[in-house]
Amino acid sequence: MSNCAIVGINWGDEGKGRMVDLVTADYDVVVRYQGGGNAGHTVVNEFGKFALHLLPSGIFRKGVVNILGNGVALDCESLWTEMSDVMDQGVAITPENLKISDRASLLLPWHRDLDSLEEARLADKKYGSTKQGIAPFYSDKYQKKTIMAGELLYPEKLWDHLAGILEWKNLTLERVYGAKPYTMDDLKAWVAEFGEKIKPFICDTGAFLRQAQAEGKHILFEDYGIYPMTSSSNAIAAYAPVGSGYPEVKIEKVVGVVKAYSSCVGEGPFTCEWFGEEAEKLREAGGEYGAKTGRPRRVGPIDIVATRYGIQCQGATDIALTKLDVLSYMDEIPICARYELNGQETDAFPFPAVLPDAKPVVEYLPGWQCDISGVRKWEDLPEAARNYVEYVEREIGCHITYVSVGPERDSIIIR
């Protein structure tokens, strides 16, 4: 079994968590290498239904070691809340099956404040942030103004470092936004309440991964768009070695997750978007509401142009097509096959600045109009459903290995 990365191809919410939960049966280590609590991975298994935001989806598999790498925006408060919820439902989380990189930077309370303050300042030009502090966090990280998780193990050095960052950050809070500043007492209280709880899980995860590879263990890298309407983290599969703290590791397989239709939370260009009753029917059929925000997602037909572009960016070797069962209510299945731009049809993804001018060129395939959620073999799918999958596969230029027909772990067809 080769080292593998599971990544999203479209605008998020493609079903990556359910795919990680499925394939972790074949892996020893699952690594979350980027992002933060803005993500929402929904997993349904024998323990129940979970919306994970920071925990790797392999946490439910006995014997699997889960790692939060150095590329993660580590929000101690959100992580501990999530860990507590998962443990309350009977899932064991210990330093043996969850390890946090000592090089991961901490997302601090002011990052969430700054996220909300900047979205408010942008008003009708906002990016549609989840307001979890991700963009301010990565901005600070690039400016070398963050605290690493390992510093929690050395309190005296931590307080000196934090005091210097606090003075700098309060200048922005007070003089740019007119907001209330933080004090050292505020930060010490936050560290005492949340930082102390995650200290037992902090270690040199790079060393652990190297040892795991040397022992022949199999490693799965889990990824939790269009700039600037996207996450500020690097969700590309090629970043997995860097964000995991194991830059020399080889990724042999990249599974790109594609939803059988399109959905998007947030602002920005969304060429295939539906509106009105048509959109509401699809949104209700697919349960398209943000796992983190609860916001209704924007929806539309599958976008072949954007999907092909996403596959190229990720270097995908295999595709998991999710939520095929949601389309069962449709008489005809719509597909955004090409774009029209400046009076010309194109199958090339345009530069983001001109993307709002693109119009969808829609084609239709016959629907199957029956429940397929119980199907487990490719040959048992209705012919129309197989034709749809084969059409998408041909147009995106990548083999569809997995076809998901429901949220449960076993609701899958492997081709």
C-alpha positions as a Markdown table, in Angstrom:
| # | Residue | x | y | z |
|---|---|---|---|---|
| 1 | Met | 0.0 | 0.0 | 0.0 |
| 2 | Ser | 1.5 | 3.3 | -1.1 |
| 3 | Asn | 1.5 | 6.6 | 0.8 |
| 4 | Cys | -1.6 | 8.5 | -0.2 |
| 5 | Ala | -3.1 | 12.0 | 0.0 |
| 6 | Ile | -6.9 | 12.6 | 0.0 |
| 7 | Val | -7.7 | 16.1 | -1.2 |
| 8 | Gly | -10.7 | 18.1 | -2.3 |
| 9 | Ile | -11.0 | 19.1 | -6.0 |
| 10 | Asn | -13.8 | 21.7 | -6.0 |
| 11 | Trp | -15.0 | 24.4 | -3.5 |
| 12 | Gly | -14.9 | 22.2 | -0.3 |
| 13 | Asp | -17.5 | 20.0 | 1.3 |
| 14 | Glu | -16.9 | 17.3 | -1.3 |
| 15 | Gly | -17.0 | 14.4 | 1.2 |
| 16 | Lys | -13.3 | 14.1 | 2.1 |
| 17 | Gly | -13.9 | 13.1 | 5.7 |
| 18 | Arg | -16.1 | 10.1 | 4.8 |
| 19 | Met | -13.5 | 9.0 | 2.3 |
| 20 | Val | -10.7 | 9.2 | 4.9 |
| 21 | Asp | -12.9 | 7.3 | 7.3 |
| 22 | Leu | -13.4 | 4.6 | 4.7 |
| 23 | Val | -9.8 | 4.1 | 3.5 |
| 24 | Thr | -8.1 | 4.3 | 6.9 |
| 25 | Ala | -8.7 | 0.6 | 7.3 |
| 26 | Asp | -5.7 | 0.2 | 5.0 |
| 27 | Tyr | -3.4 | 2.7 | 6.7 |
| 28 | Asp | -1.4 | 2.9 | 9.9 |
| 29 | Val | -1.0 | 6.7 | 10.3 |
| 30 | Val | -3.3 | 9.6 | 9.2 |
| 31 | Val | -1.9 | 13.1 | 9.0 |
| 32 | Arg | -3.7 | 16.4 | 8.9 |
| 33 | Tyr | -1.2 | 18.7 | 7.3 |
| 34 | Gln | -2.9 | 22.1 | 6.8 |
| 35 | Gly | -5.9 | 24.2 | 7.7 |
| 36 | Gly | -7.7 | 24.8 | 10.9 |
| 37 | Gly | -11.1 | 24.8 | 12.6 |
| 38 | Asn | -12.8 | 26.4 | 9.5 |
| 39 | Ala | -13.1 | 23.0 | 7.9 |
| 40 | Gly | -16.1 | 20.7 | 8.5 |
| 41 | His | -15.7 | 17.0 | 7.7 |
| 42 | Thr | -18.9 | 14.9 | 8.3 |
| 43 | Val | -18.3 | 11.3 | 9.2 |
| 44 | Val | -21.0 | 8.6 | 9.8 |
| 45 | Asn | -19.8 | 5.4 | 11.4 |
| 46 | Glu | -20.7 | 2.9 | 14.2 |
| 47 | Phe | -20.1 | 5.6 | 16.8 |
| 48 | Gly | -22.6 | 8.0 | 15.3 |
| 49 | Lys | -22.5 | 11.1 | 13.1 |
| 50 | Phe | -19.6 | 13.6 | 13.6 |
| 51 | Ala | -18.7 | 17.0 | 12.1 |
| 52 | Leu | -14.9 | 17.1 | 12.6 |
| 53 | His | -13.1 | 20.4 | 12.3 |
| 54 | Leu | -9.5 | 19.7 | 13.5 |
| 55 | Leu | -9.3 | 16.1 | 14.4 |
| 56 | Pro | -8.1 | 13.7 | 11.6 |
| 57 | Ser | -10.9 | 11.4 | 10.4 |
| 58 | Gly | -8.8 | 8.4 | 11.3 |
| 59 | Ile | -9.5 | 9.0 | 15.0 |
| 60 | Phe | -12.3 | 6.4 | 14.9 |
| 61 | Arg | -10.1 | 3.6 | 13.7 |
| 62 | Lys | -8.5 | 1.4 | 16.4 |
| 63 | Gly | -4.8 | 1.1 | 16.0 |
| 64 | Val | -4.4 | 4.2 | 13.7 |
| 65 | Val | -2.2 | 7.0 | 14.8 |
| 66 | Asn | -3.5 | 10.5 | 14.0 |
| 67 | Ile | -1.2 | 13.5 | 13.6 |
| 68 | Leu | -1.8 | 17.2 | 13.4 |
| 69 | Gly | 1.2 | 18.4 | 11.5 |
| 70 | Asn | 3.2 | 21.7 | 11.6 |
| 71 | Gly | 1.1 | 23.2 | 8.8 |
| 72 | Val | -2.1 | 23.2 | 10.9 |
| 73 | Ala | -3.6 | 26.3 | 12.4 |
| 74 | Leu | -3.8 | 24.8 | 15.9 |
| 75 | Asp | -6.7 | 26.3 | 17.8 |
| 76 | Cys | -6.4 | 24.7 | 21.3 |
| 77 | Glu | -9.8 | 25.8 | 22.3 |
| 78 | Ser | -11.6 | 24.4 | 19.3 |
| 79 | Leu | -9.5 | 21.2 | 19.4 |
| 80 | Trp | -10.2 | 20.5 | 23.0 |
| 81 | Thr | -13.9 | 21.1 | 22.6 |
| 82 | Glu | -14.0 | 18.7 | 19.6 |
| 83 | Met | -11.9 | 16.1 | 21.5 |
| 84 | Ser | -14.3 | 16.2 | 24.4 |
| 85 | Asp | -17.4 | 15.8 | 22.2 |
| 86 | Val | -15.8 | 12.8 | 20.4 |
| 87 | Met | -14.7 | 11.2 | 23.7 |
| 88 | Asp | -18.1 | 11.7 | 25.2 |
| 89 | Gln | -19.5 | 9.4 | 22.4 |
| 90 | Gly | -17.2 | 6.5 | 23.3 |
| 91 | Val | -14.1 | 7.2 | 21.1 |
| 92 | Ala | -10.7 | 6.9 | 22.9 |
| 93 | Ile | -8.3 | 9.7 | 22.3 |
| 94 | Thr | -4.9 | 9.4 | 24.0 |
| 95 | Pro | -1.3 | 10.4 | 23.3 |
| 96 | Glu | -0.9 | 7.0 | 21.7 |
| 97 | Asn | -3.4 | 7.7 | 18.9 |
| 98 | Leu | -3.3 | 11.5 | 18.6 |
| 99 | Lys | 0.0 | 13.4 | 18.3 |
| 100 | Ile | 0.4 | 17.2 | 17.8 |
| 101 | Ser | 3.5 | 18.6 | 16.1 |
| 102 | Asp | 5.6 | 20.7 | 18.5 |
| 103 | Arg | 6.2 | 23.0 | 15.4 |
| 104 | Ala | 2.5 | 23.7 | 14.8 |
| 105 | Ser | 1.6 | 27.4 | 15.5 |
| 106 | Leu | -1.2 | 28.3 | 17.8 |
| 107 | Leu | -4.2 | 30.1 | 16.6 |
| 108 | Leu | -4.8 | 32.6 | 19.4 |
| 109 | Pro | -8.1 | 34.3 | 20.5 |
| 110 | Trp | -7.3 | 37.6 | 18.7 |
| 111 | His | -7.1 | 35.8 | 15.3 |
| 112 | Arg | -10.8 | 35.1 | 15.5 |
| 113 | Asp | -11.5 | 38.8 | 16.5 |
| 114 | Leu | -9.4 | 40.1 | 13.6 |
| 115 | Asp | -11.2 | 37.8 | 11.2 |
| 116 | Ser | -14.6 | 39.2 | 12.2 |
| 117 | Leu | -13.4 | 42.8 | 12.3 |
| 118 | Glu | -11.9 | 42.6 | 8.8 |
| 119 | Glu | -15.1 | 41.0 | 7.3 |
| 120 | Ala | -17.1 | 43.8 | 8.9 |
| 121 | Arg | -14.8 | 46.4 | 7.5 |
| 122 | Leu | -15.0 | 44.9 | 4.0 |
| 123 | Ala | -18.8 | 45.0 | 4.1 |
| 124 | Asp | -20.3 | 44.1 | 0.7 |
| 125 | Lys | -16.8 | 43.1 | -0.6 |
| 126 | Lys | -16.2 | 40.5 | 2.1 |
| 127 | Tyr | -14.6 | 37.1 | 1.3 |
| 128 | Gly | -17.2 | 35.0 | 3.1 |
| 129 | Ser | -14.9 | 34.0 | 5.9 |
| 130 | Thr | -16.0 | 31.4 | 8.5 |
| 131 | Lys | -14.5 | 33.8 | 11.0 |
| 132 | Gln | -12.4 | 31.2 | 12.7 |
| 133 | Gly | -9.3 | 33.3 | 12.4 |
| 134 | Ile | -7.6 | 31.4 | 9.6 |
| 135 | Ala | -6.5 | 34.3 | 7.4 |
| 136 | Pro | -5.1 | 36.4 | 10.3 |
| 137 | Phe | -3.3 | 33.3 | 11.7 |
| 138 | Tyr | -1.5 | 32.6 | 8.4 |
| 139 | Ser | -0.7 | 36.2 | 7.9 |
| 140 | Asp | 1.0 | 36.3 | 11.3 |
| 141 | Lys | 2.8 | 33.0 | 10.6 |
| 142 | Tyr | 4.3 | 34.4 | 7.5 |
| 143 | Gln | 5.4 | 37.5 | 9.5 |
| 144 | Lys | 7.0 | 35.1 | 12.1 |
| 145 | Lys | 4.6 | 36.4 | 14.8 |
| 146 | Thr | 3.1 | 33.1 | 16.1 |
| 147 | Ile | 3.7 | 30.8 | 19.1 |
| 148 | Met | 4.6 | 27.2 | 18.4 |
| 149 | Ala | 2.8 | 24.4 | 20.3 |
| 150 | Gly | 6.2 | 23.2 | 21.7 |
| 151 | Glu | 6.5 | 26.5 | 23.6 |
| 152 | Leu | 3.7 | 25.3 | 25.8 |
| 153 | Leu | 6.3 | 22.9 | 27.3 |
| 154 | Tyr | 8.6 | 25.8 | 28.3 |
| 155 | Pro | 6.4 | 28.3 | 30.1 |
| 156 | Glu | 9.0 | 31.0 | 31.0 |
| 157 | Lys | 10.1 | 31.2 | 27.4 |
| 158 | Leu | 6.5 | 31.2 | 26.3 |
| 159 | Trp | 5.5 | 34.2 | 28.4 |
| 160 | Asp | 8.5 | 36.3 | 27.1 |
| 161 | His | 7.7 | 35.5 | 23.5 |
| 162 | Leu | 3.9 | 36.1 | 24.0 |
| 163 | Ala | 4.5 | 39.4 | 25.7 |
| 164 | Gly | 6.3 | 40.7 | 22.6 |
| 165 | Ile | 3.7 | 39.6 | 20.2 |
| 166 | Leu | 0.9 | 40.9 | 22.4 |
| 167 | Glu | 2.3 | 44.5 | 22.3 |
| 168 | Trp | 2.5 | 44.3 | 18.5 |
| 169 | Lys | -1.0 | 42.8 | 18.0 |
| 170 | Asn | -2.7 | 45.3 | 20.3 |
| 171 | Leu | -1.5 | 48.1 | 18.0 |
| 172 | Thr | -3.6 | 46.6 | 15.2 |
| 173 | Leu | -6.6 | 45.8 | 17.4 |
| 174 | Glu | -6.7 | 49.3 | 18.9 |
| 175 | Arg | -5.4 | 51.7 | 16.2 |
| 176 | Val | -6.7 | 50.0 | 13.1 |
| 177 | Tyr | -10.1 | 48.6 | 14.3 |
| 178 | Gly | -10.7 | 50.5 | 17.5 |
| 179 | Ala | -11.2 | 47.1 | 19.3 |
| 180 | Lys | -10.4 | 46.1 | 22.9 |
| 181 | Pro | -6.8 | 45.1 | 23.5 |
| 182 | Tyr | -5.7 | 41.8 | 25.2 |
| 183 | Thr | -3.7 | 41.6 | 28.4 |
| 184 | Met | -1.2 | 39.0 | 29.5 |
| 185 | Asp | -3.7 | 37.8 | 32.2 |
| 186 | Asp | -6.2 | 37.1 | 29.3 |
| 187 | Leu | -3.7 | 35.0 | 27.5 |
| 188 | Lys | -2.4 | 33.2 | 30.6 |
| 189 | Ala | -6.0 | 32.3 | 31.5 |
| 190 | Trp | -6.6 | 31.0 | 27.9 |
| 191 | Val | -3.4 | 28.9 | 28.0 |
| 192 | Ala | -4.3 | 27.5 | 31.4 |
| 193 | Glu | -7.8 | 26.5 | 30.3 |
| 194 | Phe | -6.9 | 25.0 | 26.8 |
| 195 | Gly | -3.2 | 24.9 | 26.2 |
| 196 | Glu | -2.6 | 22.8 | 29.3 |
| 197 | Lys | -5.1 | 20.2 | 28.1 |
| 198 | Ile | -3.3 | 19.5 | 24.8 |
| 199 | Lys | 0.3 | 19.5 | 26.2 |
| 200 | Pro | 0.4 | 15.6 | 26.7 |
| 201 | Phe | -0.2 | 15.2 | 22.9 |
| 202 | Ile | 2.6 | 17.5 | 21.8 |
| 203 | Cys | 5.8 | 15.8 | 20.4 |
| 204 | Asp | 8.2 | 15.7 | 17.5 |
| 205 | Thr | 5.8 | 14.3 | 14.8 |
| 206 | Gly | 8.4 | 14.5 | 12.1 |
| 207 | Ala | 10.6 | 12.1 | 13.9 |
| 208 | Phe | 7.6 | 9.8 | 14.5 |
| 209 | Leu | 6.7 | 9.8 | 10.8 |
| 210 | Arg | 10.3 | 9.0 | 9.8 |
| 211 | Gln | 10.3 | 6.1 | 12.2 |
| 212 | Ala | 6.9 | 4.9 | 11.0 |
| 213 | Gln | 8.1 | 5.0 | 7.3 |
| 214 | Ala | 11.3 | 3.1 | 8.3 |
| 215 | Glu | 9.1 | 0.4 | 9.9 |
| 216 | Gly | 7.1 | 0.0 | 6.7 |
| 217 | Lys | 4.0 | 1.8 | 8.0 |
| 218 | His | 1.5 | 3.2 | 5.5 |
| 219 | Ile | 0.7 | 6.9 | 5.7 |
| 220 | Leu | -2.4 | 8.8 | 4.7 |
| 221 | Phe | -2.4 | 12.5 | 4.3 |
| 222 | Glu | -5.7 | 14.3 | 4.9 |
| 223 | Asp | -6.6 | 17.7 | 3.4 |
| 224 | Tyr | -9.2 | 19.6 | 5.1 |
| 225 | Gly | -10.3 | 27.3 | -4.7 |
| 226 | Ile | -9.9 | 30.5 | -6.1 |
| 227 | Tyr | -7.8 | 33.2 | -4.4 |
| 228 | Pro | -8.9 | 35.2 | -2.4 |
| 229 | Met | -12.3 | 33.4 | -2.0 |
| 230 | Thr | -10.6 | 30.4 | -0.4 |
| 231 | Ser | -8.8 | 29.2 | 2.7 |
| 232 | Ser | -5.5 | 30.9 | 3.5 |
| 233 | Ser | -3.9 | 27.5 | 4.1 |
| 234 | Asn | -2.3 | 25.4 | 1.4 |
| 235 | Ala | -4.6 | 22.5 | 0.6 |
| 236 | Ile | -2.6 | 21.2 | -2.4 |
| 237 | Ala | -1.5 | 17.5 | -2.2 |
| 238 | Ala | 2.0 | 18.6 | -3.0 |
| 239 | Tyr | 2.2 | 20.6 | 0.2 |
| 240 | Ala | 1.5 | 17.4 | 2.3 |
| 241 | Pro | 5.2 | 16.5 | 2.9 |
| 242 | Val | 6.0 | 20.1 | 4.1 |
| 243 | Gly | 2.8 | 20.6 | 6.2 |
| 244 | Ser | 3.3 | 17.2 | 7.8 |
| 245 | Gly | 6.8 | 18.0 | 8.9 |
| 246 | Tyr | 8.2 | 15.1 | 6.8 |
| 247 | Pro | 9.4 | 16.9 | 3.6 |
| 248 | Glu | 11.3 | 13.9 | 2.1 |
| 249 | Val | 8.3 | 11.6 | 2.1 |
| 250 | Lys | 7.0 | 10.4 | -1.3 |
| 251 | Ile | 3.2 | 10.6 | -2.1 |
| 252 | Glu | 2.5 | 7.9 | -4.6 |
| 253 | Lys | -1.3 | 8.1 | -4.8 |
| 254 | Val | -3.6 | 11.2 | -4.7 |
| 255 | Val | -7.3 | 10.6 | -4.3 |
| 256 | Gly | -9.3 | 13.7 | -5.4 |
| 257 | Val | -12.8 | 13.9 | -4.0 |
| 258 | Val | -15.4 | 15.3 | -6.3 |
| 259 | Lys | -19.1 | 15.8 | -5.5 |
| 260 | Ala | -21.6 | 14.6 | -8.1 |
| 261 | Tyr | -22.9 | 18.2 | -8.2 |
| 262 | Ser | -21.4 | 21.5 | -7.1 |
| 263 | Ser | -21.7 | 23.3 | -3.8 |
| 264 | Cys | -19.9 | 26.3 | -2.3 |
| 265 | Val | -20.0 | 28.2 | 1.0 |
| 266 | Gly | -18.9 | 31.8 | 0.9 |
| 267 | Glu | -18.6 | 34.6 | -1.6 |
| 268 | Gly | -16.9 | 34.8 | -5.0 |
| 269 | Pro | -17.4 | 33.5 | -8.6 |
| 270 | Phe | -19.5 | 30.3 | -8.9 |
| 271 | Thr | -20.2 | 29.9 | -12.6 |
| 272 | Cys | -22.6 | 26.9 | -12.4 |
| 273 | Glu | -24.7 | 28.4 | -9.5 |
| 274 | Trp | -28.5 | 27.7 | -9.5 |
| 275 | Phe | -31.0 | 30.0 | -7.8 |
| 276 | Gly | -34.6 | 29.8 | -6.6 |
| 277 | Glu | -36.7 | 26.7 | -6.5 |
| 278 | Glu | -34.3 | 24.6 | -8.5 |
| 279 | Ala | -31.4 | 25.4 | -6.1 |
| 280 | Glu | -33.6 | 24.8 | -3.0 |
| 281 | Lys | -34.6 | 21.3 | -4.2 |
| 282 | Leu | -30.9 | 20.3 | -4.7 |
| 283 | Arg | -29.9 | 22.0 | -1.4 |
| 284 | Glu | -32.5 | 20.0 | 0.5 |
| 285 | Ala | -31.8 | 16.7 | -1.2 |
| 286 | Gly | -28.1 | 17.0 | -0.4 |
| 287 | Gly | -28.4 | 18.6 | 3.0 |
| 288 | Glu | -26.2 | 21.4 | 1.8 |
| 289 | Tyr | -25.7 | 23.5 | 4.9 |
| 290 | Gly | -22.2 | 24.3 | 6.3 |
| 291 | Ala | -21.0 | 21.9 | 9.0 |
| 292 | Lys | -19.2 | 24.7 | 10.8 |
| 293 | Thr | -21.4 | 27.7 | 10.0 |
| 294 | Gly | -24.8 | 26.3 | 9.3 |
| 295 | Arg | -25.0 | 28.6 | 6.3 |
| 296 | Pro | -27.0 | 27.4 | 3.2 |
| 297 | Arg | -24.5 | 26.4 | 0.6 |
| 298 | Arg | -24.7 | 27.7 | -2.9 |
| 299 | Val | -25.4 | 24.8 | -5.3 |
| 300 | Gly | -25.5 | 23.9 | -9.0 |
| 301 | Pro | -24.7 | 21.1 | -11.4 |
| 302 | Ile | -21.2 | 19.5 | -11.6 |
| 303 | Asp | -18.7 | 21.9 | -13.2 |
| 304 | Ile | -16.5 | 19.9 | -15.5 |
| 305 | Val | -14.2 | 22.9 | -16.3 |
| 306 | Ala | -13.5 | 23.7 | -12.7 |
| 307 | Thr | -13.2 | 20.0 | -11.8 |
| 308 | Arg | -10.6 | 19.3 | -14.5 |
| 309 | Tyr | -8.6 | 22.4 | -13.3 |
| 310 | Gly | -8.8 | 21.1 | -9.7 |
| 311 | Ile | -7.5 | 17.7 | -10.7 |
| 312 | Gln | -4.6 | 19.3 | -12.5 |
| 313 | Cys | -3.7 | 21.4 | -9.5 |
| 314 | Gln | -3.8 | 18.4 | -7.2 |
| 315 | Gly | -2.1 | 15.9 | -9.5 |
| 316 | Ala | -4.9 | 13.4 | -8.7 |
| 317 | Thr | -4.4 | 9.8 | -9.7 |
| 318 | Asp | -7.8 | 8.6 | -8.6 |
| 319 | Ile | -11.2 | 10.2 | -8.1 |
| 320 | Ala | -13.9 | 9.6 | -5.4 |
| 321 | Leu | -17.3 | 10.8 | -6.8 |
| 322 | Thr | -19.5 | 11.4 | -3.8 |
| 323 | Lys | -23.3 | 12.0 | -3.2 |
| 324 | Leu | -24.3 | 10.3 | -6.5 |
| 325 | Asp | -27.5 | 9.2 | -4.7 |
| 326 | Val | -28.6 | 12.9 | -4.2 |
| 327 | Leu | -29.2 | 13.2 | -8.0 |
| 328 | Ser | -31.8 | 10.4 | -8.0 |
| 329 | Tyr | -34.8 | 12.7 | -7.9 |
| 330 | Met | -33.9 | 14.4 | -11.2 |
| 331 | Asp | -35.6 | 13.6 | -14.5 |
| 332 | Glu | -32.5 | 14.8 | -16.3 |
| 333 | Ile | -29.0 | 15.3 | -14.9 |
| 334 | Pro | -27.4 | 18.7 | -15.7 |
| 335 | Ile | -23.7 | 19.1 | -16.4 |
| 336 | Cys | -21.8 | 22.3 | -16.8 |
| 337 | Ala | -19.7 | 21.1 | -19.7 |
| 338 | Arg | -18.0 | 24.3 | -20.8 |
| 339 | Tyr | -17.9 | 28.0 | -20.2 |
| 340 | Glu | -19.0 | 30.8 | -22.5 |
| 341 | Leu | -16.6 | 33.8 | -22.2 |
| 342 | Asn | -16.8 | 36.8 | -24.5 |
| 343 | Gly | -19.0 | 35.0 | -26.9 |
| 344 | Gln | -16.7 | 32.0 | -27.2 |
| 345 | Glu | -17.1 | 28.6 | -25.7 |
| 346 | Thr | -14.1 | 27.3 | -23.8 |
| 347 | Asp | -13.2 | 24.2 | -21.7 |
| 348 | Ala | -10.2 | 26.0 | -20.1 |
| 349 | Phe | -10.5 | 27.5 | -16.6 |
| 350 | Pro | -10.1 | 31.3 | -16.9 |
| 351 | Phe | -8.0 | 33.7 | -14.9 |
| 352 | Pro | -9.9 | 34.5 | -11.7 |
| 353 | Ala | -10.4 | 38.2 | -12.6 |
| 354 | Val | -12.5 | 37.3 | -15.6 |
| 355 | Leu | -14.3 | 34.3 | -14.0 |
| 356 | Pro | -17.4 | 36.4 | -13.0 |
| 357 | Asp | -18.0 | 37.0 | -16.7 |
| 358 | Ala | -18.1 | 33.3 | -17.6 |
| 359 | Lys | -21.5 | 31.7 | -18.2 |
| 360 | Pro | -22.2 | 27.9 | -18.0 |
| 361 | Val | -22.8 | 25.8 | -21.1 |
| 362 | Val | -25.1 | 23.1 | -19.8 |
| 363 | Glu | -25.7 | 19.6 | -21.2 |
| 364 | Tyr | -28.1 | 17.0 | -19.9 |
| 365 | Leu | -28.0 | 13.2 | -19.4 |
| 366 | Pro | -31.1 | 11.0 | -18.7 |
| 367 | Gly | -31.8 | 10.5 | -14.9 |
| 368 | Trp | -32.3 | 7.2 | -13.2 |
| 369 | Gln | -35.1 | 8.2 | -10.8 |
| 370 | Cys | -34.7 | 5.4 | -8.3 |
| 371 | Asp | -33.1 | 4.9 | -4.9 |
| 372 | Ile | -29.4 | 3.8 | -5.4 |
| 373 | Ser | -28.3 | 4.1 | -1.8 |
| 374 | Gly | -28.3 | 0.4 | -1.2 |
| 375 | Val | -26.2 | -0.5 | -4.3 |
| 376 | Arg | -22.7 | -1.8 | -3.6 |
| 377 | Lys | -21.6 | -3.2 | -7.0 |
| 378 | Trp | -21.0 | -1.2 | -10.2 |
| 379 | Glu | -23.0 | -3.5 | -12.4 |
| 380 | Asp | -26.0 | -3.1 | -10.1 |
| 381 | Leu | -26.3 | 0.7 | -10.7 |
| 382 | Pro | -28.9 | 1.7 | -13.2 |
| 383 | Glu | -27.5 | 2.2 | -16.7 |
| 384 | Ala | -28.3 | 5.9 | -16.6 |
| 385 | Ala | -26.2 | 6.3 | -13.4 |
| 386 | Arg | -23.3 | 4.4 | -14.9 |
| 387 | Asn | -23.5 | 6.5 | -18.0 |
| 388 | Tyr | -23.3 | 9.7 | -15.9 |
| 389 | Val | -20.2 | 8.5 | -14.0 |
| 390 | Glu | -18.5 | 7.4 | -17.2 |
| 391 | Tyr | -19.3 | 10.8 | -18.9 |
| 392 | Val | -17.8 | 12.7 | -15.9 |
| 393 | Glu | -14.7 | 10.3 | -15.9 |
| 394 | Arg | -14.1 | 10.8 | -19.6 |
| 395 | Glu | -14.4 | 14.6 | -19.4 |
| 396 | Ile | -12.3 | 15.2 | -16.4 |
| 397 | Gly | -9.6 | 12.8 | -17.6 |
| 398 | Cys | -9.1 | 10.8 | -14.4 |
| 399 | His | -10.3 | 7.4 | -13.3 |
| 400 | Ile | -13.2 | 7.4 | -10.9 |
| 401 | Thr | -12.2 | 4.6 | -8.5 |
| 402 | Tyr | -14.8 | 5.2 | -5.8 |
| 403 | Val | -18.6 | 6.1 | -6.2 |
| 404 | Ser | -20.3 | 7.1 | -2.9 |
| 405 | Val | -24.1 | 6.5 | -2.7 |
| 406 | Gly | -24.6 | 7.6 | 0.9 |
| 407 | Pro | -22.9 | 9.0 | 4.0 |
| 408 | Glu | -22.3 | 5.7 | 5.8 |
| 409 | Arg | -18.9 | 4.1 | 5.7 |
| 410 | Asp | -20.0 | 1.2 | 3.6 |
| 411 | Ser | -22.2 | 3.2 | 1.2 |
| 412 | Ile | -19.5 | 2.9 | -1.5 |
| 413 | Ile | -18.9 | 1.3 | -4.9 |
| 414 | Ile | -15.3 | 0.5 | -5.8 |
| 415 | Arg | -14.6 | 0.3 | -9.5 |
